[in-house]
XYZ file of C-alpha atoms in Angstrom:
564
model
C 36.143 22.436 73.431
C 36.397 23.014 69.571
C 38.576 19.671 69.418
C 35.929 17.704 71.580
C 32.966 19.340 69.414
C 34.833 18.236 66.061
C 35.201 14.727 67.745
C 31.675 14.165 68.526
C 30.405 15.160 65.221
C 29.042 18.567 66.345
C 28.883 21.019 63.282
C 28.935 24.802 63.088
C 30.416 25.005 66.712
C 31.378 28.528 68.046
C 32.845 29.525 71.462
C 33.326 32.938 72.738
C 35.534 33.059 76.174
C 35.879 36.133 78.443
C 37.569 36.341 81.869
C 34.278 35.614 83.684
C 32.175 33.664 81.052
C 31.661 31.177 78.173
C 29.275 31.479 75.222
C 28.971 28.537 73.064
C 26.673 27.816 70.289
C 26.201 24.782 67.741
C 23.947 23.323 64.959
C 23.573 26.729 63.286
C 22.692 28.423 66.495
C 19.724 25.800 67.520
C 21.710 25.010 70.528
C 23.473 27.424 72.827
C 24.902 27.708 76.246
C 26.101 30.193 78.485
C 28.211 29.425 81.498
C 29.754 31.791 84.154
C 33.372 31.307 85.165
C 34.191 32.549 88.765
C 36.941 34.986 88.853
C 39.046 32.696 91.233
C 42.477 30.955 91.092
C 43.083 28.508 88.463
C 43.638 24.787 89.361
C 46.225 23.584 86.871
C 45.621 20.136 87.948
C 42.124 20.491 86.173
C 43.561 22.145 83.437
C 45.809 19.150 82.782
C 43.104 16.707 83.243
C 40.730 18.496 80.749
C 43.521 18.485 78.202
C 44.211 14.590 78.731
C 40.234 14.039 78.479
C 40.233 16.272 75.149
C 43.293 14.274 73.477
C 41.660 10.831 74.404
C 38.321 12.210 72.860
C 40.169 13.194 69.863
C 41.925 9.839 69.341
C 38.712 8.068 69.724
C 39.308 6.322 73.240
C 36.152 7.887 74.776
C 32.757 8.245 73.864
C 30.206 11.052 75.019
C 29.242 9.268 78.086
C 32.868 8.018 78.978
C 33.850 11.654 78.619
C 31.255 12.685 80.962
C 32.446 10.132 83.544
C 35.961 11.374 83.356
C 34.776 14.880 83.654
C 32.974 14.061 87.070
C 35.881 12.344 88.085
C 38.308 15.304 87.256
C 35.882 17.494 89.432
C 36.411 15.244 92.417
C 40.124 15.671 92.107
C 41.585 16.759 95.404
C 43.086 20.328 95.438
C 46.455 21.183 97.027
C 45.950 22.023 100.731
C 46.564 25.961 101.832
C 49.632 24.763 103.422
C 51.263 23.391 100.170
C 50.165 26.524 98.428
C 51.810 28.763 101.094
C 55.099 26.747 100.816
C 55.286 27.198 97.172
C 54.559 30.881 97.264
C 57.190 31.127 100.164
C 59.867 29.226 98.208
C 59.127 30.962 94.817
C 59.205 34.500 96.042
C 62.588 33.824 97.880
C 63.993 32.041 94.760
C 63.111 35.091 92.793
C 64.457 37.481 94.984
C 67.925 35.449 94.509
C 67.389 35.265 90.753
C 67.232 39.191 90.671
C 70.347 39.761 92.362
C 69.514 39.535 96.113
C 71.269 38.416 98.783
C 70.357 36.262 101.807
C 68.329 39.369 103.514
C 66.517 39.975 100.288
C 65.597 36.306 99.940
C 64.152 36.055 103.293
C 61.929 39.191 102.878
C 60.976 37.971 99.480
C 60.096 34.674 101.087
C 58.278 36.354 104.021
C 56.385 38.438 101.295
C 55.477 35.236 99.281
C 54.191 33.778 102.372
C 51.866 36.545 103.351
C 50.602 36.929 99.689
C 49.700 33.207 99.597
C 48.366 33.014 102.858
C 45.912 35.986 102.372
C 45.002 34.660 98.887
C 44.112 31.278 100.349
C 42.045 32.809 103.149
C 39.987 35.190 100.734
C 39.571 32.269 98.298
C 37.421 30.570 100.828
C 34.982 33.364 100.790
C 34.950 33.431 96.854
C 36.511 36.666 96.590
C 37.162 38.086 93.151
C 40.842 36.929 91.921
C 41.543 40.699 90.804
C 40.934 41.823 94.369
C 42.937 38.964 95.995
C 46.104 39.894 93.754
C 45.727 43.624 94.530
C 45.598 42.745 98.277
C 48.677 40.273 98.115
C 50.513 42.815 95.902
C 49.861 45.311 98.702
C 51.135 42.585 101.505
C 54.256 42.147 99.650
C 54.686 45.870 99.182
C 54.232 46.668 102.750
C 56.621 43.796 103.725
C 59.434 45.275 101.736
C 59.030 48.611 103.071
C 58.755 47.625 106.577
C 61.684 45.635 106.243
C 63.425 48.407 104.546
C 62.902 50.663 107.678
C 64.072 47.916 110.087
C 67.024 46.928 108.148
C 67.907 49.521 105.506
C 70.751 47.761 104.080
C 68.259 45.836 101.660
C 68.376 48.882 99.681
C 71.932 47.838 98.636
C 72.055 48.973 95.247
C 72.245 52.740 95.555
C 74.253 52.716 98.905
C 76.753 50.249 97.549
C 77.601 52.265 94.149
C 77.641 55.360 96.286
C 79.990 53.811 98.831
C 82.503 52.476 95.988
C 82.483 56.087 94.463
C 83.744 57.410 97.652
C 86.538 55.035 97.620
C 87.612 56.288 94.176
C 90.425 58.821 94.012
C 92.331 59.171 90.832
C 93.466 61.230 87.828
C 90.012 61.791 86.566
C 88.550 62.285 90.394
C 85.605 60.441 92.130
C 82.839 60.784 89.686
C 83.910 60.806 86.140
C 85.376 57.363 86.013
C 81.968 56.022 87.225
C 80.150 58.173 84.511
C 82.198 56.625 81.832
C 82.396 53.112 82.795
C 78.601 53.214 83.612
C 77.675 54.935 80.119
C 79.398 52.233 78.190
C 77.861 49.425 80.310
C 74.388 51.077 80.370
C 74.529 51.588 76.782
C 75.379 47.796 76.130
C 72.790 46.730 78.517
C 70.166 49.158 76.659
C 70.919 47.718 73.333
C 70.612 44.002 74.365
C 67.220 44.804 76.272
C 65.759 45.847 72.977
C 67.392 43.021 70.947
C 66.080 39.623 70.688
C 69.244 37.354 70.203
C 67.210 34.636 68.786
C 64.468 33.396 71.176
C 61.338 32.097 69.235
C 58.408 34.646 69.985
C 54.720 33.020 69.249
C 51.242 33.719 70.604
C 50.720 30.021 70.981
C 52.946 29.495 73.968
C 55.168 31.480 76.310
C 59.021 31.272 75.898
C 60.107 31.284 79.632
C 63.815 31.761 78.330
C 63.080 34.862 76.575
C 61.200 36.584 79.653
C 64.262 35.406 81.941
C 66.582 37.076 79.264
C 64.415 40.539 79.279
C 64.347 40.426 83.159
C 68.045 39.972 83.609
C 68.884 42.664 80.658
C 66.254 44.944 82.552
C 68.024 44.477 86.010
C 71.393 44.986 84.374
C 69.989 48.203 82.765
C 68.860 49.472 86.130
C 71.986 48.868 87.820
C 74.270 50.528 85.087
C 71.720 53.496 84.972
C 72.496 53.998 88.767
C 76.131 53.926 88.043
C 75.649 57.070 85.930
C 72.932 58.737 87.772
C 74.471 59.046 91.225
C 78.104 60.296 90.304
C 76.456 62.689 87.630
C 74.262 64.462 90.327
C 77.043 64.058 92.800
C 79.192 66.331 90.913
C 77.307 69.375 91.712
C 78.925 70.223 94.949
C 82.223 69.067 93.615
C 81.933 71.964 90.813
C 81.124 74.968 92.877
C 80.454 75.949 96.519
C 78.906 79.204 95.495
C 75.163 79.182 96.173
C 73.976 81.223 93.082
C 76.338 78.936 90.797
C 74.902 75.844 92.193
C 71.400 77.032 91.370
C 72.352 77.378 87.794
C 74.524 74.356 87.444
C 71.574 72.158 88.916
C 69.030 73.966 86.373
C 70.698 73.452 83.309
C 71.405 69.630 83.501
C 67.716 69.272 84.473
C 66.503 71.329 81.276
C 68.567 69.206 79.013
C 67.536 66.062 80.642
C 63.758 66.921 80.013
C 64.625 67.908 76.426
C 66.132 64.615 75.770
C 62.860 62.820 77.384
C 60.805 64.866 74.682
C 63.128 63.812 71.770
C 62.581 60.127 72.731
C 58.674 60.658 73.358
C 57.885 62.330 70.325
C 60.344 60.483 67.549
C 60.428 56.931 68.847
C 57.369 55.623 66.818
C 58.905 57.341 63.404
C 62.431 56.285 64.137
C 61.197 52.520 64.900
C 59.310 52.641 61.705
C 62.286 54.214 59.403
C 65.042 52.007 61.122
C 63.025 48.775 61.307
C 61.572 49.146 57.633
C 58.578 47.234 58.664
C 60.041 45.030 61.579
C 59.544 46.701 64.792
C 61.728 44.474 66.592
C 64.957 45.451 64.569
C 63.540 49.217 64.733
C 63.631 49.121 68.528
C 67.088 47.631 68.432
C 68.535 49.855 66.308
C 66.844 53.032 67.857
C 68.303 51.714 71.282
C 71.499 51.129 69.832
C 71.706 54.871 68.644
C 70.465 56.183 71.996
C 73.431 54.182 73.556
C 76.010 55.837 70.909
C 74.496 59.198 71.933
C 74.844 58.321 75.801
C 78.426 57.531 75.243
C 79.183 60.501 73.375
C 77.567 62.717 75.945
C 79.315 61.013 78.683
C 82.716 61.230 77.025
C 82.260 65.154 76.562
C 81.268 65.509 80.064
C 84.374 63.411 81.263
C 86.837 65.124 79.299
C 85.380 68.894 79.560
C 84.603 68.841 83.300
C 86.897 69.441 85.986
C 85.973 68.461 89.976
C 86.895 71.283 92.071
C 87.084 71.309 95.818
C 86.159 67.781 96.655
C 88.488 66.928 99.670
C 89.359 63.333 99.427
C 88.308 61.303 102.901
C 91.231 60.306 104.599
C 89.671 56.883 105.665
C 87.819 54.431 103.073
C 84.035 54.227 103.273
C 82.438 50.927 104.171
C 78.748 49.974 103.620
C 78.100 50.022 107.405
C 79.511 53.548 107.316
C 77.468 54.857 104.311
C 74.355 53.637 106.464
C 75.592 55.564 109.616
C 76.021 58.593 107.139
C 72.470 58.640 106.070
C 71.318 57.994 109.855
C 73.458 60.558 111.419
C 72.837 63.368 108.959
C 69.469 64.676 110.530
C 69.078 67.322 107.418
C 69.323 64.441 104.967
C 66.528 62.475 106.713
C 64.413 65.795 106.843
C 65.166 66.340 103.067
C 64.026 62.575 102.295
C 60.640 63.126 104.085
C 60.261 66.448 102.303
C 61.050 65.103 98.849
C 59.178 61.783 99.429
C 55.987 63.750 100.036
C 56.137 66.218 97.608
C 57.297 63.684 94.817
C 54.554 61.298 95.659
C 51.840 63.885 95.313
C 53.114 64.685 91.731
C 53.435 60.958 90.858
C 49.774 60.318 91.768
C 48.662 63.126 89.527
C 50.943 62.044 86.713
C 49.247 58.309 86.899
C 45.835 59.463 87.320
C 45.740 61.680 84.144
C 44.542 59.026 81.856
C 41.747 58.236 84.144
C 40.461 61.680 84.645
C 40.559 62.836 81.122
C 39.070 59.575 80.015
C 36.525 58.938 82.499
C 35.722 62.198 84.123
C 36.194 64.648 81.329
C 35.284 62.012 78.421
C 38.043 63.198 76.211
C 41.447 61.661 76.271
C 42.863 63.702 73.797
C 43.021 66.510 76.420
C 45.681 64.352 78.064
C 48.168 65.343 75.522
C 47.480 69.080 75.906
C 47.846 68.455 79.629
C 51.188 66.933 79.261
C 52.410 69.461 77.011
C 51.392 72.348 79.338
C 52.993 70.415 82.243
C 56.282 69.869 80.237
C 56.466 73.649 79.552
C 55.638 74.499 82.897
C 58.277 72.478 84.375
C 60.935 73.807 81.869
C 59.940 77.439 83.060
C 60.104 76.438 86.639
C 63.787 75.138 86.381
C 64.914 78.655 86.175
C 62.788 80.189 88.819
C 65.486 79.039 91.328
C 68.464 80.762 89.722
C 66.360 83.935 88.864
C 64.252 84.438 92.082
C 67.294 83.651 94.360
C 69.014 86.705 93.205
C 66.235 88.952 95.241
C 65.047 86.215 97.703
C 66.684 83.769 99.883
C 66.584 80.180 98.554
C 64.241 79.140 101.391
C 61.594 81.526 100.207
C 61.861 80.646 96.688
C 61.303 76.869 97.545
C 58.438 77.988 100.287
C 56.828 80.017 97.183
C 57.292 77.090 94.626
C 55.148 74.889 96.952
C 52.731 77.515 97.275
C 52.448 77.995 93.781
C 51.878 73.981 93.366
C 49.200 73.804 95.925
C 47.308 77.125 94.337
C 47.757 75.308 90.887
C 46.205 72.087 92.057
C 43.295 74.030 93.715
C 42.616 76.135 90.458
C 42.776 72.927 88.512
C 40.163 71.300 90.636
C 37.867 74.142 90.356
C 37.924 74.899 86.743
C 38.464 71.128 85.999
C 35.846 68.475 87.340
C 34.056 71.356 88.821
C 33.430 73.795 85.870
C 35.174 72.187 82.890
C 32.776 69.294 82.661
C 29.996 71.714 81.917
C 31.630 74.140 79.816
C 34.763 73.601 77.584
C 35.615 77.355 77.625
C 36.926 76.540 81.045
C 40.105 74.614 79.732
C 41.839 77.856 79.129
C 41.790 78.887 83.169
C 42.346 75.255 83.718
C 45.575 75.181 81.569
C 46.729 78.693 83.420
C 46.556 76.917 86.806
C 48.171 73.773 85.209
C 51.235 76.099 84.122
C 51.472 77.647 87.515
C 51.473 74.392 89.354
C 53.856 72.767 87.060
C 56.221 75.746 87.369
C 56.401 75.234 91.272
C 56.859 71.512 90.554
C 59.781 72.018 88.202
C 61.366 74.542 90.487
C 61.079 71.979 93.578
C 62.903 69.365 91.567
C 65.874 71.467 90.711
C 65.698 72.800 94.261
C 66.009 69.191 95.603
C 69.338 68.781 93.587
C 70.668 72.024 95.365
C 69.383 70.825 98.598
C 71.467 67.579 98.451
C 74.500 69.538 97.497
C 74.158 71.650 100.613
C 73.545 68.532 102.657
C 76.602 67.232 101.230
C 78.639 70.207 102.850
C 76.607 70.030 105.995
C 77.558 66.317 106.304
C 81.127 67.235 105.989
C 80.490 70.158 108.818
C 78.740 68.041 111.029
C 80.244 64.523 110.827
C 83.888 65.538 109.704
C 84.110 63.695 106.549
C 82.477 64.044 103.082
C 80.239 61.680 101.257
C 78.565 63.024 97.984
C 77.697 59.802 96.365
C 76.145 58.196 99.650
C 73.941 61.378 99.985
C 72.973 61.706 96.226
C 72.145 57.888 96.053
C 69.219 58.530 98.187
C 67.657 60.533 95.301
C 67.036 57.166 93.384
C 65.838 55.240 96.513
C 63.274 58.111 97.148
C 61.954 57.971 93.681
C 61.290 54.443 93.923
C 59.598 54.642 97.077
C 57.360 57.603 95.963
C 56.323 55.280 92.968
C 55.592 52.554 95.283
C 53.215 54.641 97.691
C 51.631 56.239 94.534
C 50.792 52.817 93.244
C 49.071 51.737 96.615
C 47.211 54.946 96.695
C 45.734 54.680 93.208
C 44.996 50.851 93.711
C 43.108 51.330 96.902
C 41.346 54.264 95.390
C 40.302 52.463 92.361
C 38.999 49.474 94.348
C 37.083 51.824 96.984
C 35.191 53.589 93.923
C 34.624 50.342 92.025
C 36.253 51.422 88.961
C 35.466 49.137 85.901
C 37.493 49.723 82.868
C 34.695 47.852 80.862
C 31.835 50.412 81.512
C 31.348 53.088 78.807
C 30.486 55.504 81.516
C 31.837 55.469 85.214
C 29.512 55.924 88.321
C 29.539 59.293 90.091
C 31.471 57.814 93.096
C 34.344 56.504 90.694
C 34.593 60.151 89.024
C 34.517 61.934 92.282
C 37.271 59.565 93.712
C 39.210 59.966 90.509
C 38.938 63.808 90.704
C 39.936 63.572 94.447
C 43.089 61.474 94.011
C 43.888 63.776 90.909
C 43.703 67.175 92.439
C 43.133 66.762 96.261
C 45.221 64.243 97.649
C 48.410 65.482 96.105
C 48.247 69.021 97.467
C 47.758 67.584 101.044
C 51.239 65.780 100.492
C 52.734 68.954 99.309
C 51.432 70.756 102.283
C 52.756 68.338 104.470
C 55.884 68.560 102.614
C 55.889 72.284 102.964
C 55.317 72.032 106.835
C 58.039 69.544 107.314
C 60.571 72.025 105.202
C 59.462 74.962 106.997
C 59.926 73.609 110.669
C 62.675 71.206 110.265
C 65.137 72.153 107.215
C 67.665 74.365 109.015
C 70.455 75.053 106.036
C 69.778 78.573 105.760
C 70.699 81.895 107.360
C 73.462 81.688 110.027
C 73.794 78.016 109.781
C 74.355 77.884 106.206
C 76.765 80.386 106.229
C 78.830 78.592 109.052
C 78.801 75.590 106.776
C 80.008 77.407 103.633
C 82.752 79.268 105.705
C 83.991 75.769 107.007
C 83.942 74.269 103.482
C 85.892 77.016 101.984
C 88.545 77.095 104.885
C 88.907 73.306 104.499
C 89.221 73.412 100.853
C 91.926 76.230 101.128
C 93.866 74.000 103.922
C 93.624 70.957 101.703
C 95.111 72.828 98.580
C 97.916 74.267 100.663
C 98.892 70.446 101.637
């Protein structure tokens, strides 16, 4: 617009462009215009034609009348039919699935998701539906397609299962898990360093460097895969370290505590370390900080590998295959119960975690309270990590887990009462709000460490009921459940914000929006927790007599293996 204005001799031309509008003025403000821009799909053919007209005007080939005629001709340009759009979306999604490491099944599911997304977008565009809303529905269609495909054909989630199956095929001087921890740490440190290092791609605000985006995407995928190589064997060692229930409680709590401590270090010191290491260049600072983090990771893995001994892990007599890995998941009824229990509980907490900024900013009107809430939550979860090993000395683990879930529900209800109900009108209510937040987060921390212990028990139960041991296959479900819970969280939040007509540009949200945000923050999560509690209470059987039988079977089998 500015190029055309200069070419036609218009002086003092100014333009302000928003997502849904254009404001232009000229001749010292004596001429002005406002045009509404519908938030619909962009026709790249029109963009190319406008650019061509602009260049011809700048070169003096077109006067004002000729440019107007070219513009009218451009508006009559035919657009691609919905069939072409759907075909392009299908092929693009399938190719991206292959690009990011998928096989033929992932490519087919990706293509199906792209087809549904394109078809829904084309159908809604006929009714001039907002592009933002169309994109949200398209994203939901893609997500649901992937989830349904996952249920129909579980092998699509091959990353965790393949690595788990490979670990169960490993049996050497350093055991089943430690070689993978060491190799994974080295590879993850390299991937982490390259992920935050620009090898020389040009960065400019004037254009998008596709090569840089592809490089970052590939490094991120490699980082995720190598992180899985560490995560699964690390937690899979819990049942191999001890069979004693009390010791397992402690063994699971201590690494959880230091894991949280490491996250705090990164969260608190990253900004300062980037500034200090980069000396004014953030790109260099992040690269060096990632390199230091990678070195620390390798040192930690080296200490773990050289000082830890795997005890009591009976090597399988037959090698694992990928088909057998999925059969293990399907046949272990207690693993399926755990997966549903953990999925519901984790989804509830993830929703609260993601809705925090919306609640404190739009309902409470004070974003600074979020940092206090996060600090209280961190302390609560740290304390909760040790509830299981301490309370299990007087109560059964089943009672402790049920009590922790009840604490979580009580914490949510108290936060709702002293949060959106009372805190909005009385700032002094933040103290009881913080107390209930501490109680709820203690329950959450206890459940998180309990999930690790439950998985260790399920490994033993699998050996008892199926006749073979599969630590890595069972613990690989932990990463899968985490990603699935985050997916459900995203869907719930997207639907809630859309239903409440949330608008980030408004200084004050409507009452409907505030009430919806409060409901998603404090009411929906405890519903998930209560459902998790009901399923755990009714379906989880690894306690009492059955637990004693499993422990006796495992001890006898270990003793027999040592004799041989």
